[in-house]
Structures are given as C-alpha cells and as structure tokens.
Amino acid sequence: MTSILETRSLNKSFGGVHALADLDIKIYQGEILGLIGPNGSGKSTFVNVISGFHKPDNGEISLLTDTGMKNIGGKIPADVASYGIARTFQSSKPFLNMTVLENVTIAAMLRESTVPRSKAKAAEMIEFAGLGSFKNTLAKSLPIEQRKRLDLCRGLAIDPKLLLLDEVMAGLNPREMESGMELISKINQRGIAILFIEHIVKAVVALCSRVIVLNQGSLLAEGTPKEVMNDDHVIEAYLGEGFQKRGEPNA
Amino acid sequence: MKKFVFKVFVVLALCSLVIGVNLNVIAAPKVVRIGFLNPLSGSNADAGQQDLNAAKLAVEDINNSGGIKSLKAKVELVIEDSTSDAKEAASAAQRLFTTKKVAGALGTGISGLTMPIQPIVERYRIPIVTNSVNDDITSKGYTYTFQVTPKGSQFGETQVNFFKYINDKYKLGLTKAAIVYENSGYGVSTAEGIQTLAQKAGLKVVLYQPYPHGFTDAGPLVTTIKSSGAEILFPVAYTTDAVLIINTMKAMNVSPLIIGGGAGFLWPAISEALGKNVNGLISVASWNWDSKNITEDPNMVAITERYEKKFGGFMTEHAGPSYLGVRLIAEAVDRAHSDDPVKVAAQMRKLSLAKGTIGAFMQPGRVKFEASGWNTTHPVMIQWQDNKPRTVYPEASATRSFDPSFLKK
Amino acid sequence: MKNLNISKALPGIFLVIALIFPIFIHHDYVMHISWMIFLFAAMGVGWNLIGGYAGQLSLGHAAFFAVGAYTSALLYANFHLTPLIGGLAGGIVAMVFALLIGYPCFRLRGPFFTLSTIAFAEIVRILLLHFTGFTGGALGVTIPFTGERPLYLQFYSQVPYYYIALAILAAVLVFAFLFERSKTGYYLAAIREDQDAAESLGVKSYRVKLISLLCSAFIVALCGAFFAFVSGYIDPDGVCSIDFSTEIAVIVIIGGIGKLWGPVLGAALIIFLTEATNAYLGSLKGGAGMLLYGILLVVVVLTKPEGIISFFNIGKSKGGESIDDKHIGNAVTE
Amino acid sequence: MDGTSFMQSIINGLMIGGVYALFAVGLTIIFGVMDIVNFAHGEFLMLGMYLTWALSRFFPGVPYWLIIIVAPIMYVIGYFVYKLSVAKIIGKGHGLYILLTLGIGVILQNGALLLFSSDYRSINSVIKSAAINYGHFTIPTGRLIAFIMAIVCVIILNFFLNRTNLGRAMRATGEKSEVAKLLGINTEKTFAIAFGLGIMLAGISGLLLSPIFYTYPRVGVLFQTTAFVVVVLGGMGNVVGALIGGLIIGVMEALTGAYISLDLSILSTFVIFLLLLFFRPYGLFGKARGI
C-alpha cells in the first residue's frame, strides 16, 4: 500500500494554542480515510494546512508525484491544487453569481488549455455528479444538497489525486446523505483517494476502510471503523470522562 | 424589440444634444467678437480673475470710444474658462475657436495653460495675445501666438543688473546669492535666466534649489537658505508660497536682500497678507502700472485710474498686459477692415505702435512684434512703497527712486 | 459566460452609426468632443480590466497615461520616432511600471490597494518633475504643430482624430470582450466572487491580477501616446495628477463598473456634461461647472450605485454587482 | 549642513508634524470606526479655515479661543453630512464611499470658490510670523501652539475612547460592527458621532492653521494625501499611532528637504508609505482592525 500523502511531526499553533501537535499521518492510494474528532480537535486546521491556506509551523507534508514524494509544506493553495489536492469548505463556497457550469468550468481550466475544452470537461463532470438538471442555474439559487454536490464536482474537475472533504454530509437529510455517499464511492472508484472529515458516524462506518481520530491536535487512535468506535479513549474524548463502555454506540 | 428601440433612441438623443449644444447661428455682422481664455477656476483662478477684469475694461473702453471705426462695429468679449487643467484648456480653446467666430483671442496668463493651446491656435489660424512669460512660447515656430510681455529669461537679467546697480550705488558689498524657485514652467525658465546672469555678473551662487509648489511649510527651505549663508535671495514663486517664505524668514530672522521674481511678490494678495511689512520688498515685474511710459501719457494714466476705480486696487502685473492685448486685437481688426482672423493676424505682425498710441502702455513705450511673435520689451523692477508697487528701475522707466532705507533692516 | 442579454447586433449598429456620423456632422468641435469621449472610454475600458473585473480600485492610472505620453513624446523629441512605434514602446514601458507596482500592491486589499496606487502615481509625477534633464521637468515636452503630418498624428481637421480614437476604442472593446471570455477573465470573476475558493481550485490570484494590470497599463499608455501627439504639449502636473486618475475611475464607476459597455457610457456622459457645464456655466462664475459635476457624482452614488448602465441593462455583468470587497479590513492575504 | 541646521530641521519637522497629526487623527477615527477613508477630509479642513477666517473678522486678533465656536459647528456639519449621505452607502463596498467622499470634496471646494472667490485670505494677527528664538534655533509660535494643541487633543481623545462608554462603544463598533449591533450598541448613532468627531478634528486643524497659513478653496488638497500616509503609518484607526505617525512624517519631510533635495521632500513621504504598506500594513502600532 503506497501512501499518497504523508505528514511527519506536523505542527501548527495559533497564539499558543496547539491546533496540530506532531502529527504523523499517512493516506494510502485509492483509500477513503475517515478523520473524526470532537469539535476543536484540529480537523479543519489539518485540512487548511494540507491545502496551503495555513502555513505549518514546522514538520513536513509530502505528496506522491510521478517523481516520487515531494514536500509541499508551505506552498500556496493554488500550487497545492495544481499538484493534485482538491478540497471542499465546511460552509460551501460556490461562486454565487455564476451558473453551475461556469463554477465547474473555472476548476476544469486548471488542466484544460482552452475555454471550450474546459466547458466540455465541466459538462462531463456535472453529469457524473448528477447535477445535469441544474447546469445553467445560478449557484446562489441552489439548495444545500446541490451546493455541496457542486463543491464536490468542482474539486473533481481539477483531476485531483486526493480529495479533502470537510463535513460534506453536514445538514443533509438521510435520503440526501444516501445519494451523497453513493457519489463519494463512485468518485473513489475512479482511483481518487479521499480524506473524509465527518461527524456522522453512520457515513464514516459505511464509507471508510480506515479511520483516524484527532483530539486536541494529536493523533488519538487509528484503525478500522469498528476498532476505533470501541476504543475507550475515543469514547472518553467524545463523551467526556465518567462514561463506561456500553457496547455498540447507537448512530 | 421594444427594449432595442429604446436603446437606439437614447443614443440618438445623446448625439443630437451634443450637436445642438453649440451650433448657434453667426451673429449680425455689426459685432466683432474677441475671445477670452483664462483660468477662472482651479489653482490659477486668482490670476485669471485679474485678466478678466482687464479684458472687460478694455472692451468697455473700446466701445465707449466708438468701437471698431473701420467696421462701425461694437466689440463683444466671449469668455471661456480654461480652468487650471491643461486638457480642459485645450477643450475650451477648441470650443472657442470652432463654435464662436472670434477675430482674435486673449489667453492665457499661465505658461502651462498657454502651451497646450498653441497647436490649436495654429490649426485654426486665430491670433492669440498671451501675457505668460515662458521662453518656449515664442521659440517653437508658432506664427499665430503674440507674446506681449518680456520673457522669463529676461527677468534674471533685469534682477541681476538691478542688484549690481544698487550693490555699487550703496556699496552693499554682497556677493553670495541663493536662487530658490517653484518647480513649474514659470519657475524653471525664470530661475535659469537668473543663474546664467548671476554667474556672469560675478555673483557666487551658493544655492540653486527648486521646491514643490504649494508646499505646506517653508521651514526646510528657509533653513537651507540660512545655512547656505546667502546674502541675496532670488525667490521665484506665486502668492501662496511667497507669503509663506517671507513670513518664515521673518520668524527665523533670516534677512538676505530679497529680489523677488515677479508674480507672488507683486500681486495685491501679498500686500493684504503682509500688511505694512510688504513695504521695501523689491521684485521684477513683466509690467507695472506706474512705469514712466504710462505716467507721462495722460490717456494711459486714465486707464490705470479707471481700473482702480472699477476694481478697487492698483492695476496688476496680469491686468496691464491683458488690457493691452485686447486693445491690440481691436487695433488690428480696425486696420484689417475685417474680423477674419488670418487678416487680423497679418495686421498684428505689422503693428508698430509708439508714443501717443496704445503701444505706450507697455514699457519702454512701444509695441512691435518680432517674426517669432514676441514683443520686444523688457521687465522693470518695482519696490513696494506705501503698499503699492512703484517702478524703480531701469531709469528710463522709473518714476520713483529706490528707497534704500529698507536695506538697513 | 456568453449570456449577454443584448441582441448581438447592437455593437455592430453602434459601430456603423459611429463610422457614418462624421459624414453628416463633421463640425470640428463635435469631432473634438467625440474623440475625447472615445479616448476616455478606451482608457475606461483599460481601467475596467483591473478596477472592474479584478475588483482592484486604482486611483493611480494617470501614471500609466503619463508613461505612455512621455515615452512616445521623448522618442519623438530625440529620435523623431513616429507615435505609431513610440506608442507601442510607451505601452511596453508602462507594463514594466505595472510590474513594479503590481508585485508589491497585489498583496494589499481594499483601501490599502487604492491608497498605494495614489502613492505610486505621485512618485511618478515627482520623478518626472525632478529629472528635468531627461524629461524637460516642469517645462514639459512640446511636439510642435507644423502642418499636416499624418505620421505624427498632426492634422488640420479633427475628423482624422475622430477615426483614430474610434479605432483605438473599437480595438480595446474587442480585446476586453475576448478578455472577459478568456481564462484570465473567468479567473478574475471567480476571484471577485470568492478568492479563497478560487485559489483552492488552482487559480493563482496574484498572477491573474498582474496579467489584467499589465493589459490595463498597456491600453492606458497607448491612449497617453495618442493624447501627447494630438495635444502637442504635455507636462507632469497635466498628465499625472490625482484629479486625472480619479476622473478615469469615476467615468467607469458612474457608467457601470465591471461591465463591458460601462466605461463607454460613463465617458459619454461625463465628458459631455463637463463640456456642457463649462460651456454654459464656466463664464458665469468660476467653479459653477465643477459644482454641478460634484452634485451629479453624489446623486449617482446615492441613487444608482451599480452605475448608469444598469438602466440600460446592456451586457449583464458576469459576477459582482458593485465593487463588493469582502476583505475590507485586513490589508494582506494570509 | 552643520549641527544647528540639523536640529532646526528636526524642529521644523516636529512643528509641521503636529499639524499633520491632528488632521490625520480625525481621518483615523473615521476609518477606525466606520472602515471608510474620507477623501473629502482636506475640504473639511478648508471649511474650518474659512469659518475661522469669517469669525476672526468679527473678533480680530489671535483666533485660538474661537475653537469653542468652530469645534461644535464642524461637529454638527460632520454629523449631518453622515446622516444625509454616508449612512446610505455603509457596507456597500469600498468603491462607493470613495466616490461619495470625492463628490462631497468637489462640492465643498467649488462651493467655496463660488462663495469666497479664489482670493487668498489670511488672518492678520501677531502670530503670523512670531517665533521663539532660542540660541540659533527658531520655533515658530503658531506651529508650536498647533503642535501642543495636537498633543492635547490626542490625549483627550484617547481618554474618551478608552474610559467613556461612548468611546468603548465606538471601539467595539470599529472592531466588529455586526457583533456590536448584537450587544445592543446603536451602531448607526456611533457611526454618526465618529464621523462628526472626525470632521470636528479636521475643523480644529483648520483653526490652528488659519493664523499661520493662507485660506483658499484648494488648500485642503495640500494636506490630504500626506494625511493618508500618516494614518497608515500610525495604523489604521490608531489615534496615538496617528500622532506619532504625523511627527515622523513631518521630520522625514524636513530632513529629506534639508539633506537630499527640497523638491523630493514629498517623495520621501510616499516612499515610506509604499514600504510601510508592504512590510507593516497594520502600521507601526495598529492592530488588524478597530481603534
């Protein structure tokens, strides 16, 4: 299992608060890695540091490229994207006054040389993501599910090797979550590794082959979803001290 | 379709408005129009206002004495505000020359506004009389520009000669000179004149310093003057900076002999600003109301008195030449028997007006334009005495002698 | 992006009207006003590339105008070079200046960028004044008018200037039309919508803004060269003043910022109104014309912030309505 | 350039710096609280000068005591200018307030030209060229008074902003206006007061300048661009920063003028400005936001 992304003693603190503390994390090729942890555990910071929006204090981030592992720590977001890492934002950030097609075309332009080719690619991606019927609607008039789907679709359009999904499922009803998970596994089948940051345990268990847990910026646990869910430390971190283990935590 | 029609309608409306604005019909032949182009707004508005007063008086005087006799026509002044912006001045000139049939025009008193107008004047072959002093105005081969006043480079000559005159006469023994000038067309051309002459006259130029016009504090400038040890100061500035320099020098008791470079050191505003402290101040001037060529001719004196009565202040350095400019154009129209600008220009080039005519209004007492369009004249030196600038040099033009009592101070 | 909701024919119709207009009306003053409108419109379209599409409000574009004017005028004064080449040289020199200001200034946002463009233009003006030996300093540069010299853009009649200015405007509009639809155009719209989201998709906002500034500088410099030869005299305070930079910006903002036709409409309105007020009110009392201009400015801002163009709904903008800059407070991108 | 003229340059710099500072303090308050740069600030300075000049014709002599009339009038003018115009475009993007304030500036400037004509007005009082000569140094009295008044105003202002409720409300609004609204602060009123205060300070600077300077419609332009530099140097919205920034710019201008060349003295201001914007955009003392 060759890893596509590795961090070695990754550190980031904001004014004394250690958001990330000596993190060594590996994401393997083609896997869907779940990343869970209570609020404020550093999940979003981790995504922001990997995607270049925050500069790491120290430590290394290396990404698999055709010429072997390359250190991408400290690169600006645009470079990180061109190396092949796409991301979505916790609160979706579409280009509001543009249509869905225009939104995705912007992303497709990273790899496609001309505007018409980018548009064609974008149309293709839109169909793939099931947004066909919304192609010419303005992003600002899309409901929450379609906005999330648009974020995903835009990320796809830059042909990433790794897709960072930051709480893509938040705010969706069960039916929407079902089709969301379907789309994510469809994306994964195209060989794109996914870092799946989510609170909804059901989705993590269903999609992820492996899960890592962060707490106060450091790695608390790692393993299959089942192992992690039953790990005492994890339960303690989530539910606070004083709770005994009571078998399978209900969804 | 409806929206489309609406849009085409708007565009056509805009175009017709542009056309309608200016195509008024040519007035009855009985009026000769003389254009007036000077800054009535912006930073040079105070100079423009002096020119406007003089031009109005000139037109009044012409009409009171029978207008243009050969055409039996009254004269009308067509006023355009050139503003103090060069681009707008060019548009104003374009508007004046193409939409109003003028026989000639007066404009402008500010070098930086006259030069952008000259190509337009040349294009429409309309004679203009300017009282701005920059040497370039009559050195670029323009044939329809007539410069009534002395040139910037002559200012230096007169200032240095005058200094030598009083330096010898009163044995002042001063040798170290500082030249500070406003970094503008007027400032640069005047300062270069002073520098070349001062060196030739054996003066030691210890400071040759441009300063940004419209500065907020004369402190640094006066400090530089003080540390340069200059005994004579040749400042070239408009009113705002001149007042600041003199006040700050008084405050820092730096008191070299000041020989002003015209404009700011000569206009009424400085006497309002300095009160009686202005008396004794010397300055070069492109024209002064009490030079001998005027005081010895009752008609000329009458003009300056009419000006003072009408506008409540002595006729200023800008007003005199502007008045003369309008009268010269009227004279040329009269001699050309036509208000066709090309004919008027031809007459202007032939003008040779000496004593007894309006030509006496400009020292040394005659008006004659060279091929370059420059009227061969020379600046005069004035000294403020009882809050009025009095001509004290050269002797041929002086009506008052220089009052040395101020030198001791 | 092509959802301009005007009929495709309208630009063609405007061009035809403009081409035949001088046949019917060729009074020199009307021609003068027209080429002034075309010139300011072309500069406005140039300014709009950075001010509208990239949302970077510059109040220092007179610096590029001055660089274009001075380069072409000095090339003429020293080597008798025709402005057809001198103008291009001016454009290139202006692009170099754009690199100088672009690199440092694009890390700034909101009022800080605007203030730094003011400082940049003032520095250019002061240097033009200071190096008298090279630029003629305060004495300025004269290009004497010595009769009909087409190679040096000198004509007796104003009609040729009308057509040259029209050609410049048409070329600039076509460029802007294609620019809007180019990758850079899309990227600029994306940046204006949400710079973080755009950067996460690989958009190098700094490089894209620099490209739009380079194009903008080239266009405005070209207009500077044209103006230098038509007016025959340029001086630092005339071509590089704060008031002039502000006028270019005001024309686009009033006409409709971020919209292809905004600058054209703004130029027509402002130039026409300034001329009309100066023609009728100028001689009345100094300042009356400008007072009306000030009142118009305030009224437009308070009643119709998106600019006059929204009345006509020509060329719906792709992206931001007005200059909505969300990162107002902090000066620097993280 | 011997020692004395170096010291004299420092004095010159501090003296004009006092005036720059007081003028900039008004600008920095408006920015600190309302996040807008007032491009008509110079014209309000001009308004203050004309007001003082007009009053001094009825009350001749040294005009400084006129502050008790000029200050409130200018505050009221500022308050209503905000209510009638600026209030309508708050939060609608920074391009609009630049245009609006530019428009207000053009109106004030040309209105003054129409009312007072373009002649130069000055107040004939002893202050005009009075100075304290100490050894071979000279301290112009008029500018010294302006310098002291600037310091006094900043101290009072600082006290007001930090100690009084209204002051704290203004700082809160400056920090995060949405949050301030939630806490029940009437941001509308705070904005109006801040703008009124800013314009009052511009008026006071006008009063201090009128005895030692000349008044004409475009006088504001001379001070405005420098004030932008001072505000950024001191940190947008930082009152004490604006005072220190003003003094630094004054001294820099004086020294460049004395040691390099006079016509480049303003250049030094702009070069500092650009360097500052790139390396310390929050100014020497400023925080990211608020006052």
Coordinates of C-alpha atoms in Angstrom, one line a residue, chain B residues 3-4 6-8 10-12 14-15 17-23 40-41 49 52 79-81 83 85-88 90-92 94-96 98-100 111-113 115-120 122-125 134 136 140-142 182-186 188-189 192 210 213, chain C residues 5-7 10 13-14 17 21 25 27-30 32-33 36-37 40 65 129-130 132 138-139 142-145 153-158 161 227 230-233 235 237-239 241 244 247 265 268 272 274-276 278-280 282-283 285-287 290 311-314:
Chain B
K3 CA -36.0 47.5 -25.4
F4 CA -33.9 47.6 -28.5
F6 CA -35.5 52.4 -26.6
K7 CA -31.7 52.0 -26.6
V8 CA -31.2 53.3 -30.2
V10 CA -31.2 57.1 -26.3
V11 CA -28.0 57.1 -28.3
L12 CA -29.5 59.3 -31.0
L14 CA -27.2 61.9 -26.9
C15 CA -25.8 62.7 -30.3
L17 CA -27.8 67.0 -27.8
V18 CA -24.1 67.2 -28.5
I19 CA -24.8 68.9 -31.8
G20 CA -27.4 71.2 -30.5
V21 CA -25.2 72.5 -27.8
N22 CA -23.1 74.7 -30.0
L23 CA -24.1 75.4 -33.5
L40 CA -11.4 81.2 -13.7
S41 CA -11.4 78.0 -11.6
Q49 CA -9.6 86.9 -12.5
L52 CA -10.9 89.1 -16.8
I79 CA -15.5 84.4 -22.1
E80 CA -14.3 80.8 -21.8
D81 CA -13.0 79.3 -18.5
T83 CA -9.8 76.0 -15.9
D85 CA -6.1 71.9 -16.2
A86 CA -4.2 71.7 -19.4
K87 CA -6.5 69.1 -21.1
E88 CA -9.6 71.2 -20.2
A90 CA -7.3 72.7 -24.9
S91 CA -11.0 71.7 -25.0
A92 CA -12.0 75.3 -24.0
Q94 CA -11.3 74.1 -29.3
R95 CA -14.8 75.2 -28.2
L96 CA -14.0 78.9 -28.5
T98 CA -14.9 76.4 -33.6
T99 CA -18.2 77.4 -32.2
K100 CA -17.8 81.1 -31.8
S111 CA 2.6 79.3 -19.3
G112 CA 1.4 75.8 -18.5
L113 CA -2.0 76.6 -20.0
M115 CA 1.4 75.9 -24.4
P116 CA -1.2 73.2 -24.9
I117 CA -3.4 75.8 -26.6
Q118 CA -0.8 76.9 -29.2
P119 CA -1.2 73.9 -31.6
I120 CA -5.0 74.5 -31.7
E122 CA -2.0 77.3 -35.2
R123 CA -4.6 74.9 -36.6
Y124 CA -7.4 77.4 -36.8
R125 CA -5.1 80.3 -37.6
N134 CA 7.8 81.2 -20.7
D136 CA 9.3 78.3 -25.2
K140 CA 8.8 76.8 -31.2
G141 CA 8.0 78.4 -34.6
Y142 CA 4.3 79.2 -33.9
E182 CA 8.9 76.9 -7.7
N183 CA 9.2 73.8 -9.7
S184 CA 6.9 74.9 -12.6
G185 CA 7.2 76.2 -16.1
Y186 CA 7.3 79.7 -14.9
V188 CA 12.3 76.9 -14.1
S189 CA 12.5 79.4 -17.0
E192 CA 17.7 79.6 -15.4
P210 CA 13.7 74.0 -6.8
H213 CA 4.9 74.5 -5.5
Chain C
N5 CA -28.7 39.6 -23.0
I6 CA -28.4 42.4 -25.5
S7 CA -29.0 41.5 -29.1
L10 CA -26.2 46.3 -31.0
I13 CA -25.1 49.2 -35.0
F14 CA -23.1 51.4 -32.8
I17 CA -23.5 54.9 -36.6
F21 CA -21.6 60.0 -38.2
I25 CA -21.9 66.1 -38.8
H27 CA -18.2 70.3 -37.1
D28 CA -14.7 70.4 -35.6
Y29 CA -15.9 71.0 -32.0
V30 CA -18.3 68.0 -32.2
H32 CA -13.1 67.1 -30.8
I33 CA -15.7 66.1 -28.1
M36 CA -12.3 62.9 -26.3
I37 CA -15.2 60.6 -25.4
F40 CA -11.6 58.4 -22.2
F65 CA -1.0 57.5 -19.1
L129 CA 9.3 66.9 -12.4
H130 CA 12.7 66.2 -10.8
T132 CA 14.5 68.0 -15.8
A138 CA 8.2 71.3 -15.3
L139 CA 8.8 72.8 -18.7
T142 CA 6.4 70.2 -26.8
I143 CA 5.5 68.4 -30.1
P144 CA 5.2 71.5 -32.3
F145 CA 2.4 71.5 -34.8
L153 CA -0.8 62.3 -35.9
Q154 CA -0.9 66.0 -36.9
F155 CA -3.9 67.1 -39.0
Y156 CA -5.7 70.4 -39.6
S157 CA -9.1 68.9 -39.3
Q158 CA -10.4 67.0 -36.2
Y161 CA -8.6 62.2 -34.8
F227 CA -3.1 62.3 -26.5
V230 CA -2.9 65.3 -30.5
S231 CA -2.4 67.9 -27.8
G232 CA 1.1 68.8 -28.8
Y233 CA 2.3 69.6 -25.2
D235 CA 3.7 68.4 -18.5
D237 CA 1.1 68.1 -13.5
G238 CA -1.1 67.8 -16.5
V239 CA -0.8 64.2 -17.4
S241 CA -2.4 64.4 -11.5
F244 CA -6.9 62.8 -13.7
E247 CA -11.6 61.1 -13.4
L265 CA -21.5 55.2 -21.4
A268 CA -20.0 59.9 -23.0
F272 CA -20.5 65.7 -22.4
T274 CA -18.3 68.6 -18.2
E275 CA -18.2 70.3 -21.6
A276 CA -21.8 71.5 -21.4
N278 CA -18.1 74.6 -18.7
A279 CA -19.5 76.0 -21.9
Y280 CA -22.6 77.4 -20.3
G282 CA -17.9 78.4 -17.0
S283 CA -18.0 82.0 -17.9
K285 CA -18.6 82.2 -12.3
G286 CA -15.6 80.1 -11.8
G287 CA -16.4 76.7 -10.2
M290 CA -17.5 71.7 -11.3
F311 CA -30.6 51.5 -16.6
F312 CA -29.9 50.0 -20.0
N313 CA -29.2 46.5 -18.8
I314 CA -26.6 46.2 -21.6

